[in-house]
CSV table of C-alpha atoms in Angstrom, one decimal:
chain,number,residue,atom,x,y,z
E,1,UNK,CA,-11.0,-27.5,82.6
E,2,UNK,CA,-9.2,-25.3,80.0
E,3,UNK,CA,-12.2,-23.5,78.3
E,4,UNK,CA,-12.9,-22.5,81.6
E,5,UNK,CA,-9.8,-19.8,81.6
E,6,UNK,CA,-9.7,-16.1,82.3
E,7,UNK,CA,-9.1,-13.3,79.9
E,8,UNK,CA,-6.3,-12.7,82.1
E,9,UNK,CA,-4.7,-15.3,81.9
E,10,UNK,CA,-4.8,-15.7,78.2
E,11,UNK,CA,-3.1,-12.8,78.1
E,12,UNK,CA,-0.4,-14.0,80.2
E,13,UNK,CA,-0.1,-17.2,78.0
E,14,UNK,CA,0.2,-14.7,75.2
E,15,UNK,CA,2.7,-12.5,76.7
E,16,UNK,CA,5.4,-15.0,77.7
E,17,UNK,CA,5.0,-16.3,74.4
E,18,UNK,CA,6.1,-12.9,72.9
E,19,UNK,CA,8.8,-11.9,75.4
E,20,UNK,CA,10.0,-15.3,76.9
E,21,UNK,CA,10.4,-14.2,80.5
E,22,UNK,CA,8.4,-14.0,83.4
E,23,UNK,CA,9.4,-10.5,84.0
E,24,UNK,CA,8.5,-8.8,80.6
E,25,UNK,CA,5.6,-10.4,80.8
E,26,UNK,CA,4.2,-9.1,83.9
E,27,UNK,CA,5.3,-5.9,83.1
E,28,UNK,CA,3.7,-6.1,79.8
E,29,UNK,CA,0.6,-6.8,82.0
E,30,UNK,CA,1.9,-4.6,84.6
E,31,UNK,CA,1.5,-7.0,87.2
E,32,UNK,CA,4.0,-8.1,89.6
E,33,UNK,CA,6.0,-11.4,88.9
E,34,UNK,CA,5.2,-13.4,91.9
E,35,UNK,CA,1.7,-12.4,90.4
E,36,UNK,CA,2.5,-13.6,86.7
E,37,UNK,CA,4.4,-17.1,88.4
E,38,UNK,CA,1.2,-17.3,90.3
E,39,UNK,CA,-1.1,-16.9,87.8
E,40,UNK,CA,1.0,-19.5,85.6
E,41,UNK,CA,1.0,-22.3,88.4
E,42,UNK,CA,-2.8,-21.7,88.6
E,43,UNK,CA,-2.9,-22.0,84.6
E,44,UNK,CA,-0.9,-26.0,84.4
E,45,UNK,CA,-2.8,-27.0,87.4
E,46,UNK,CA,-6.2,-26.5,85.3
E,47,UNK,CA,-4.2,-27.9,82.0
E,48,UNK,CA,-2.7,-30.7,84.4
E,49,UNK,CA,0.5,-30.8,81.9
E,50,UNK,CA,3.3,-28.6,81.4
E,51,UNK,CA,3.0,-25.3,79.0
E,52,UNK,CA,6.3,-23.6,79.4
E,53,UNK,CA,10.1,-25.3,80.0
E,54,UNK,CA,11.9,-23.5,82.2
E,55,UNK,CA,15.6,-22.3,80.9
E,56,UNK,CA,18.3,-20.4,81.6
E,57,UNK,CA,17.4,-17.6,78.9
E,58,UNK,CA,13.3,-17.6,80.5
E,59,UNK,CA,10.9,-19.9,79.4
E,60,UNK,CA,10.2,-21.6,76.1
E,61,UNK,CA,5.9,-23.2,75.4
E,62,UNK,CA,5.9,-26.4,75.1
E,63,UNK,CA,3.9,-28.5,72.5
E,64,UNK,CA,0.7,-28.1,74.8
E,65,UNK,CA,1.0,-24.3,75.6
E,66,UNK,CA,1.8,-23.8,72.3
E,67,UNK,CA,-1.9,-24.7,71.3
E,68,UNK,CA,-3.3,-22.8,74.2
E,69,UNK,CA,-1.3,-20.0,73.0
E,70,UNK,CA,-2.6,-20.4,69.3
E,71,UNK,CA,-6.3,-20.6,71.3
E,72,UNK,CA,-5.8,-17.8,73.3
E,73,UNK,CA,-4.1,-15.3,70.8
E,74,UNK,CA,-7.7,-16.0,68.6
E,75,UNK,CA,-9.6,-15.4,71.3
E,76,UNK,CA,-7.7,-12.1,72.1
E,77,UNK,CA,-8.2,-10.9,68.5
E,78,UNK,CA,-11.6,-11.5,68.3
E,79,UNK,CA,-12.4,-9.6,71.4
E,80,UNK,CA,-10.3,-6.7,70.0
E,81,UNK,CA,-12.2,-7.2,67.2
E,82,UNK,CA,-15.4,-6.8,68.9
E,83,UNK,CA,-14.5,-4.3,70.9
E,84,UNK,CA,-13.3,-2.1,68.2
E,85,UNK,CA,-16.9,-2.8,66.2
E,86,UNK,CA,-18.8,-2.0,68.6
E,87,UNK,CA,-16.4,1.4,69.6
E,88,UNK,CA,-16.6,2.3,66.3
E,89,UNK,CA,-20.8,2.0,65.9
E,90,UNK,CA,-21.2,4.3,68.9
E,91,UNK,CA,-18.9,7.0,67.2
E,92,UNK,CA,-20.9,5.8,63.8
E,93,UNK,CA,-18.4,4.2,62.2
E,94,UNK,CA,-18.7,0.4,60.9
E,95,UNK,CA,-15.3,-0.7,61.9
E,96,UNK,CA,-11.5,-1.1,61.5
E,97,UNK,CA,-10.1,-3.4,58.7
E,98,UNK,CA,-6.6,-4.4,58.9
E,99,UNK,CA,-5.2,-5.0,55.1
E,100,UNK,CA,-1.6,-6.1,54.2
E,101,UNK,CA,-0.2,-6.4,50.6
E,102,UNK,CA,3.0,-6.3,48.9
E,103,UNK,CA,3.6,-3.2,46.7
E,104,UNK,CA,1.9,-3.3,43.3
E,105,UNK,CA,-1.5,-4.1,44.7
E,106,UNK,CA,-1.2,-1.9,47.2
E,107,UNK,CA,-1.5,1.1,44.1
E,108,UNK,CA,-3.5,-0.7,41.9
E,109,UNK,CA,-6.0,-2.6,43.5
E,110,UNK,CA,-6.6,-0.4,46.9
E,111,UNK,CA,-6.8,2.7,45.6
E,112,UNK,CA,-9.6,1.0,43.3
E,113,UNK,CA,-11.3,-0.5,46.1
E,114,UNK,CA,-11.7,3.1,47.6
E,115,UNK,CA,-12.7,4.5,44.0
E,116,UNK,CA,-15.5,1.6,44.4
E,117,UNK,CA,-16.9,1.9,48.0
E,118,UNK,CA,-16.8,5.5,47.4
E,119,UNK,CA,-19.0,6.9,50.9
E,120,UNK,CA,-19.4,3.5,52.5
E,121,UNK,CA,-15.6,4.0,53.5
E,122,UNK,CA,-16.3,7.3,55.6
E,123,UNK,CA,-17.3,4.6,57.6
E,124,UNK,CA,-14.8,2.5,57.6
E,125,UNK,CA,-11.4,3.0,59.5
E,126,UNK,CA,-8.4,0.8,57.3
E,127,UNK,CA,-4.7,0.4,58.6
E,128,UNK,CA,-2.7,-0.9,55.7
E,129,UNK,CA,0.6,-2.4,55.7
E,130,UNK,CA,2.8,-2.9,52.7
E,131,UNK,CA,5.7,-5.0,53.0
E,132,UNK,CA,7.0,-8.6,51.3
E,133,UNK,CA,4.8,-11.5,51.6
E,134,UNK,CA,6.5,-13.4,54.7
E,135,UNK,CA,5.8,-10.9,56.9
E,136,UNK,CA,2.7,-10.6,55.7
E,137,UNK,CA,1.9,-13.8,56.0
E,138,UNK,CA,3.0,-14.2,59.5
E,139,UNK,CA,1.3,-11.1,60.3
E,140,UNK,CA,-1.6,-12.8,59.0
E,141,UNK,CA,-1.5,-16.4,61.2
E,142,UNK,CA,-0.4,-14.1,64.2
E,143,UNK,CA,-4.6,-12.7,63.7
E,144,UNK,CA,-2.4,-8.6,63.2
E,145,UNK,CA,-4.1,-8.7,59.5
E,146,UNK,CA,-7.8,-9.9,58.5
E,147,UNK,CA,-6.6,-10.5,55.2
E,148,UNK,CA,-3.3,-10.1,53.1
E,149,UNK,CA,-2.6,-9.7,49.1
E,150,UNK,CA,0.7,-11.3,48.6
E,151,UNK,CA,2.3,-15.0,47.7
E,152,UNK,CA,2.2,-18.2,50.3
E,153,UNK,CA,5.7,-18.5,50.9
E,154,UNK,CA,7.8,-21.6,50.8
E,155,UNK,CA,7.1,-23.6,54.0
E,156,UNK,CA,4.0,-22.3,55.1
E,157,UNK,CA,1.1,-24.5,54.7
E,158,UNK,CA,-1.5,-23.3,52.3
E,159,UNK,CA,-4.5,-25.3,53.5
E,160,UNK,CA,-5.2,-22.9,56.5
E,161,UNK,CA,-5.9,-20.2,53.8
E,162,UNK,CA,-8.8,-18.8,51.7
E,163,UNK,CA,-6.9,-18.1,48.2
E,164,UNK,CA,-8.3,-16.3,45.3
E,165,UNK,CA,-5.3,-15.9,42.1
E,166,UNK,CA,-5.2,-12.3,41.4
E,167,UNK,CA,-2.2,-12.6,38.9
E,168,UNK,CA,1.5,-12.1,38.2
E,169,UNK,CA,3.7,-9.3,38.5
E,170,UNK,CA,6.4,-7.8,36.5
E,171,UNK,CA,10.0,-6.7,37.6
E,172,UNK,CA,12.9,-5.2,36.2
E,173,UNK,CA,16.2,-4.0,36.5
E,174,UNK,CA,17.2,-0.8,38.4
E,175,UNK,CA,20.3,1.1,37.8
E,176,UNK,CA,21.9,5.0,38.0
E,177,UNK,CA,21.8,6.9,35.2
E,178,UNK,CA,25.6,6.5,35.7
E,179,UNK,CA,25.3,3.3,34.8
E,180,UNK,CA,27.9,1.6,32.3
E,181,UNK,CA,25.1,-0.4,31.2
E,182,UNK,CA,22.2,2.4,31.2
E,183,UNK,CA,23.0,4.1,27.8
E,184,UNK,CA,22.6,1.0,25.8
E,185,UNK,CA,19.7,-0.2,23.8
E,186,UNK,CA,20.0,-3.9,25.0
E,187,UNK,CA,21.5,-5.4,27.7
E,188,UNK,CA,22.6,-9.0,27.8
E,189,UNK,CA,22.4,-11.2,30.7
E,190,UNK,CA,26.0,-12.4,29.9
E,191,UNK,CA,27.1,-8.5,30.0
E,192,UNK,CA,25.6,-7.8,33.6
E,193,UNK,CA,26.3,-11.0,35.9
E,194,UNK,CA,29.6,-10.3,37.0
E,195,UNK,CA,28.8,-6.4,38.1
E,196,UNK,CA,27.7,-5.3,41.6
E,197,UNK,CA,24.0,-6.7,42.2
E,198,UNK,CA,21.5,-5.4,45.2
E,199,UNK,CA,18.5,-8.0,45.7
E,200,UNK,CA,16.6,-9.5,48.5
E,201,UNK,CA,17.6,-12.7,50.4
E,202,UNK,CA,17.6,-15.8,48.8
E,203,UNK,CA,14.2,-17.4,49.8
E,204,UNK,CA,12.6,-14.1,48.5
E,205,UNK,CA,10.2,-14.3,45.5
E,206,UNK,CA,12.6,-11.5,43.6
E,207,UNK,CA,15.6,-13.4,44.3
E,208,UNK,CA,14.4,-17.0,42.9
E,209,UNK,CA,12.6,-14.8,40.1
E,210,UNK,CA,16.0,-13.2,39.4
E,211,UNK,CA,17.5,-16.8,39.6
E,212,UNK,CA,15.4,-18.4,37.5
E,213,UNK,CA,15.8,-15.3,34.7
E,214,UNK,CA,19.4,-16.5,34.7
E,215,UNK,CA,19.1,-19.7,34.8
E,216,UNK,CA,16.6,-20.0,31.7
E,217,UNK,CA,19.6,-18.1,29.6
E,218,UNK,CA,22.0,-21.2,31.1
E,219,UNK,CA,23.7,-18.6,33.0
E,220,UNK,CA,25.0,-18.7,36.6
E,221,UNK,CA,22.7,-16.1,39.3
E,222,UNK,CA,24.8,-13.6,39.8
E,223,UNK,CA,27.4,-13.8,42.7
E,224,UNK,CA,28.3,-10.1,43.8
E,225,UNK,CA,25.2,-9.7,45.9
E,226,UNK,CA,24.2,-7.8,49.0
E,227,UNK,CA,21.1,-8.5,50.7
E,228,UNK,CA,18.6,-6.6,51.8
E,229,UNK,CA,15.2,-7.0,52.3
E,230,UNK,CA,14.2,-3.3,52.0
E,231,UNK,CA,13.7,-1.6,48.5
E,232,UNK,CA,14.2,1.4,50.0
E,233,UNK,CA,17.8,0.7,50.9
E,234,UNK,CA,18.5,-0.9,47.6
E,235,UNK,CA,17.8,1.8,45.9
E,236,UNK,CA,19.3,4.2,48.7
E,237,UNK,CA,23.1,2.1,47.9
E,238,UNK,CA,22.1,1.9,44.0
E,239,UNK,CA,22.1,6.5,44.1
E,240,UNK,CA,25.8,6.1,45.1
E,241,UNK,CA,27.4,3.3,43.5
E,242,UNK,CA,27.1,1.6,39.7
E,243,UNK,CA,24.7,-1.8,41.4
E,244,UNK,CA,22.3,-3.4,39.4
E,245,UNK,CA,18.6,-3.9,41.7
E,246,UNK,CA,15.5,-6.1,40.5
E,247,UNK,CA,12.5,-4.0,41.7
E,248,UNK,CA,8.7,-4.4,41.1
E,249,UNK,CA,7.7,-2.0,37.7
E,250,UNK,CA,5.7,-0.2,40.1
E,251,UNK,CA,9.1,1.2,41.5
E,252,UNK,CA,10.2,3.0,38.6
E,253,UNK,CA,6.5,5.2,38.5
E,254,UNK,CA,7.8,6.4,41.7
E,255,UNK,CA,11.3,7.7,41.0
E,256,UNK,CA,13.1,10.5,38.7
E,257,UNK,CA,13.6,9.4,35.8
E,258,UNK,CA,16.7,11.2,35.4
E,259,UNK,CA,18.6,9.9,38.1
E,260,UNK,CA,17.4,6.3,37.5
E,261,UNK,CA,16.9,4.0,34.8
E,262,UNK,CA,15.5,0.3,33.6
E,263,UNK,CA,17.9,-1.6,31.8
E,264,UNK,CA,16.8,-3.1,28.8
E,265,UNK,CA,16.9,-6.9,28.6
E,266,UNK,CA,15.2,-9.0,26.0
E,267,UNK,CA,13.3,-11.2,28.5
E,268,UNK,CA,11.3,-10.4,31.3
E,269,UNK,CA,11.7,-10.8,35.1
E,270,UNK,CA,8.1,-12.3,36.4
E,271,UNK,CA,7.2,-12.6,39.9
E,272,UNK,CA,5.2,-15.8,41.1
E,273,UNK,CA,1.1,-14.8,40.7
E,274,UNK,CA,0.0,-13.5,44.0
E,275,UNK,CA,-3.3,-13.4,45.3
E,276,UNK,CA,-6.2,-12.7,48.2
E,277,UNK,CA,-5.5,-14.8,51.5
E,278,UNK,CA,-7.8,-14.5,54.3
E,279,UNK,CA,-7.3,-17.6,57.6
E,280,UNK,CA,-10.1,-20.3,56.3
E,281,UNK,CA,-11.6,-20.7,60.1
E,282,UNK,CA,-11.7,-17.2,60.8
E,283,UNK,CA,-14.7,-15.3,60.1
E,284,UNK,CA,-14.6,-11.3,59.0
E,285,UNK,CA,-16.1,-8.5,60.4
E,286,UNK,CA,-18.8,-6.8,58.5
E,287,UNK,CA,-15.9,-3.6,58.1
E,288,UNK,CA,-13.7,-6.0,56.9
E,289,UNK,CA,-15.8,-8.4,54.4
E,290,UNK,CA,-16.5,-5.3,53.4
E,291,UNK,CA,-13.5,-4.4,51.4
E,292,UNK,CA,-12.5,-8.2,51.0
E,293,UNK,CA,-15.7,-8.4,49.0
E,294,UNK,CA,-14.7,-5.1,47.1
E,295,UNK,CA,-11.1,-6.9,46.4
E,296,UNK,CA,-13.0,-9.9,45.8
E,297,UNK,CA,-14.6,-8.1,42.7
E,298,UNK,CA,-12.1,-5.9,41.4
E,299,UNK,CA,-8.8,-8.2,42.1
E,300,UNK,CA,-9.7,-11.6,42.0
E,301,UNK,CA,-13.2,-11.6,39.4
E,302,UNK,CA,-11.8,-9.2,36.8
E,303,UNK,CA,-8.5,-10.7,36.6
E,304,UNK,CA,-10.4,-14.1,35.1
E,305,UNK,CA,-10.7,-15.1,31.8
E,306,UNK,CA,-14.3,-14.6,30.3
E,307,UNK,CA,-16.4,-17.6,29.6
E,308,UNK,CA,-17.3,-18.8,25.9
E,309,UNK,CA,-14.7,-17.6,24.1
E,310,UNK,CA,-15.5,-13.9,25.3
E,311,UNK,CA,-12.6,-11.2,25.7
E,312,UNK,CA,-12.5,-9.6,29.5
C-alpha cells in the first residue's frame, strides 16, 4: 500500500515533479536513470494507477501523483524540520524559522518581534524572505515558509489558511526630482495619466490599487505602462527617465530625498489589509510558534480595536 513508501522514493516523486524529466531527477538524487525509471515502476505498481504521463518534453503527474506529491513534499518538510530541531538542540539552539512578508512588515513588525523576544532569539536561527505576496504564498503551500505576512491573492483558496488581519497599507507616487510634476504642490490625477507610468503586473495588489485610485476619480488607469514586478528596477528606470512608480510609503524612508520625490495627490493610494497566514493542517515548530506568537501579539492583537468604547 501507499503509506507503506520509502523516503526515497518520495523524493523521487518530488523531484520529477520539480524538473519534469527522468534525468534531472536522478541526477538531483544522483542516482542513475535506469535507477530513477526503476524506482518509478516500483512506485505505480504499489499505487496500482498511473502518477506520471509520459510526453515528448518528459513527464507530467497525473491527478493521482499529484496527491502523492502534495503527501510526500509534507512529509519531506516535516523531516527537514525535525532534522533541523533536533541539529540545532545539540549545537543549543531551539531551531530554524522560515518567515516571508512583503515589505512594510518586514520593517515594522519584524524588527519589533526581535525588540520583544529580545535573548530568546540567540536561540533561534530565522531566514526571512521579502518579496510580493504570490510568491509568498506559493512559497508557503510549497511547505519553503512556516508562515507568511502578506495578502491571499486572487485564485488561491483561503480555507487552507490560518488568517489573522494585521491591517492596510499605504502607497504613493514615486518620481525624479526632475520630474515635470515634482515641483508642484498638488498633482491631479487628470495631469499625470497620460505620462510614462512604471507598476507591477496587472493581477498585482499595487496595480488594481492604482486602478481603482483612477477609477474612483472616473478616470481611465493609466495606459503607458511597463511592467515589472521588481521595485528595485522600477525605481532603477524611474533615476533615468521622467516615469511615474506607485511604491509602498516604506520606499521613500529608504531613498535620497534629493534625487527622489512623492507627488502630491489629494487622495490616497491604499493597499488591500494584509495579514498573518500560517497552512491550517500544518503544525509549527516550537522555534517557529515562537515568533508567530510574537507576531501574533504585536501584529495581529495591537492592530484591534479596544473593547467598550476604549482607545488602543
Amino acid at each position: 500500500m501507499i503509506n507503506n513508501l520509502k523516503l526515497r522514493q518520495l523524493r523521487l516523486l518530488v523531484a520529477l515533479d520539480s524538473e519534469r524529466k527522468l534525468q534531472l531527477a536522478a541526477e538531483r538524487l544522483n542516482i542513475t536513470q535506469s535507477a530513477a525509471s526503476k524506482m518509478l515502476a516500483e512506485i505505480e505498481a504499489v499505487a496500482r494507477v498511473p502518477l506520471f504521463e509520459r510526453t515528448a518534453r518528459g513527464v507530467e503527474p497525473t491527478a493521482y501523483g499529484s496527491i502523492l506529491i502534495r503527501g510526500g513534499r509534507s512529509v519531506l518538510a516535516d523531516l527537514d524540520r525535525v532534522t533541523d530541531e533536533f541539529a540545532g538542540y545539540r549545537s543549543g539552539e531551539l531551531g530554524t524559522v522560515s518567515v516571508g512578508t512583503v515589505a512594510k512588515p518586514s520593517i515594522d513588525l519584524v524588527v519589533d518581534v526581535m525588540q520583544y523576544l529580545g535573548e530568546k532569539l540567540h536561540r533561534v536561527n530565522i531566514s526571512l524572505d521579502v518579496s510580493t505576496s504570490k510568491p509568498l504564498i506559493a512559497r508557503l503551500l510549497a511547505l519553503e515558509l512556516d508562515f507568511v505576512v502578506a495578502r491571499i491573492p486572487a485564485g488561491v483558496d483561503p480555507g487552507q489558511f490560518d488568517y489573522h488581519e494585521i491591517g492596510a497599507e499605504q502607497a504613493g507616487l514615486l518620481v525624479r526630482a526632475e520630474h515635470p510634476l515634482a515641483a508642484l504642490d498638488s498633482v491631479n490625477l487628470e495631469d499625470a495619466v497620460d505620462l510614462q507610468w512604471i507598476s507591477q503586473p496587472r493581477e498585482s495588489f499595487m496595480r488594481q490599487a492604482l486602478e481603482r485610485l483612477f477609477y474612483s476619480r472616473g478616470i481611465a488607469p493609466p495606459q503607458r505602462m511597463i511592467n515589472t514586478e521588481s521595485f528595485s528596477a522600477s525605481i532603477g528606470i524611474a533615476a533615468g527617465i521622467d516615469a511615474i512608480v506607485p511604491v509602498p510609503l516604506l520606499i521613500f524612508d529608504l531613498l535620497d530625498p534629493q534625487r527622489f520625490k512623492m507627488l502630491r495627490i489629494r487622495d490616497q493610494l491604499m493597499l488591500e489589509s494584509y495579514g498573518l497566514i500560517k497552512l491550517r493542517k500544518r503544525a509549527l515548530s516550537p522555534a517557529a510558534m515562537l515568533v508567530f506568537d510574537a507576531m501574533m501579539r504585536l501584529g495581529v492583537e495591537s492592530s484591534r480595536p479596544a473593547a467598550d468604547g476604549q482607545s488602543a
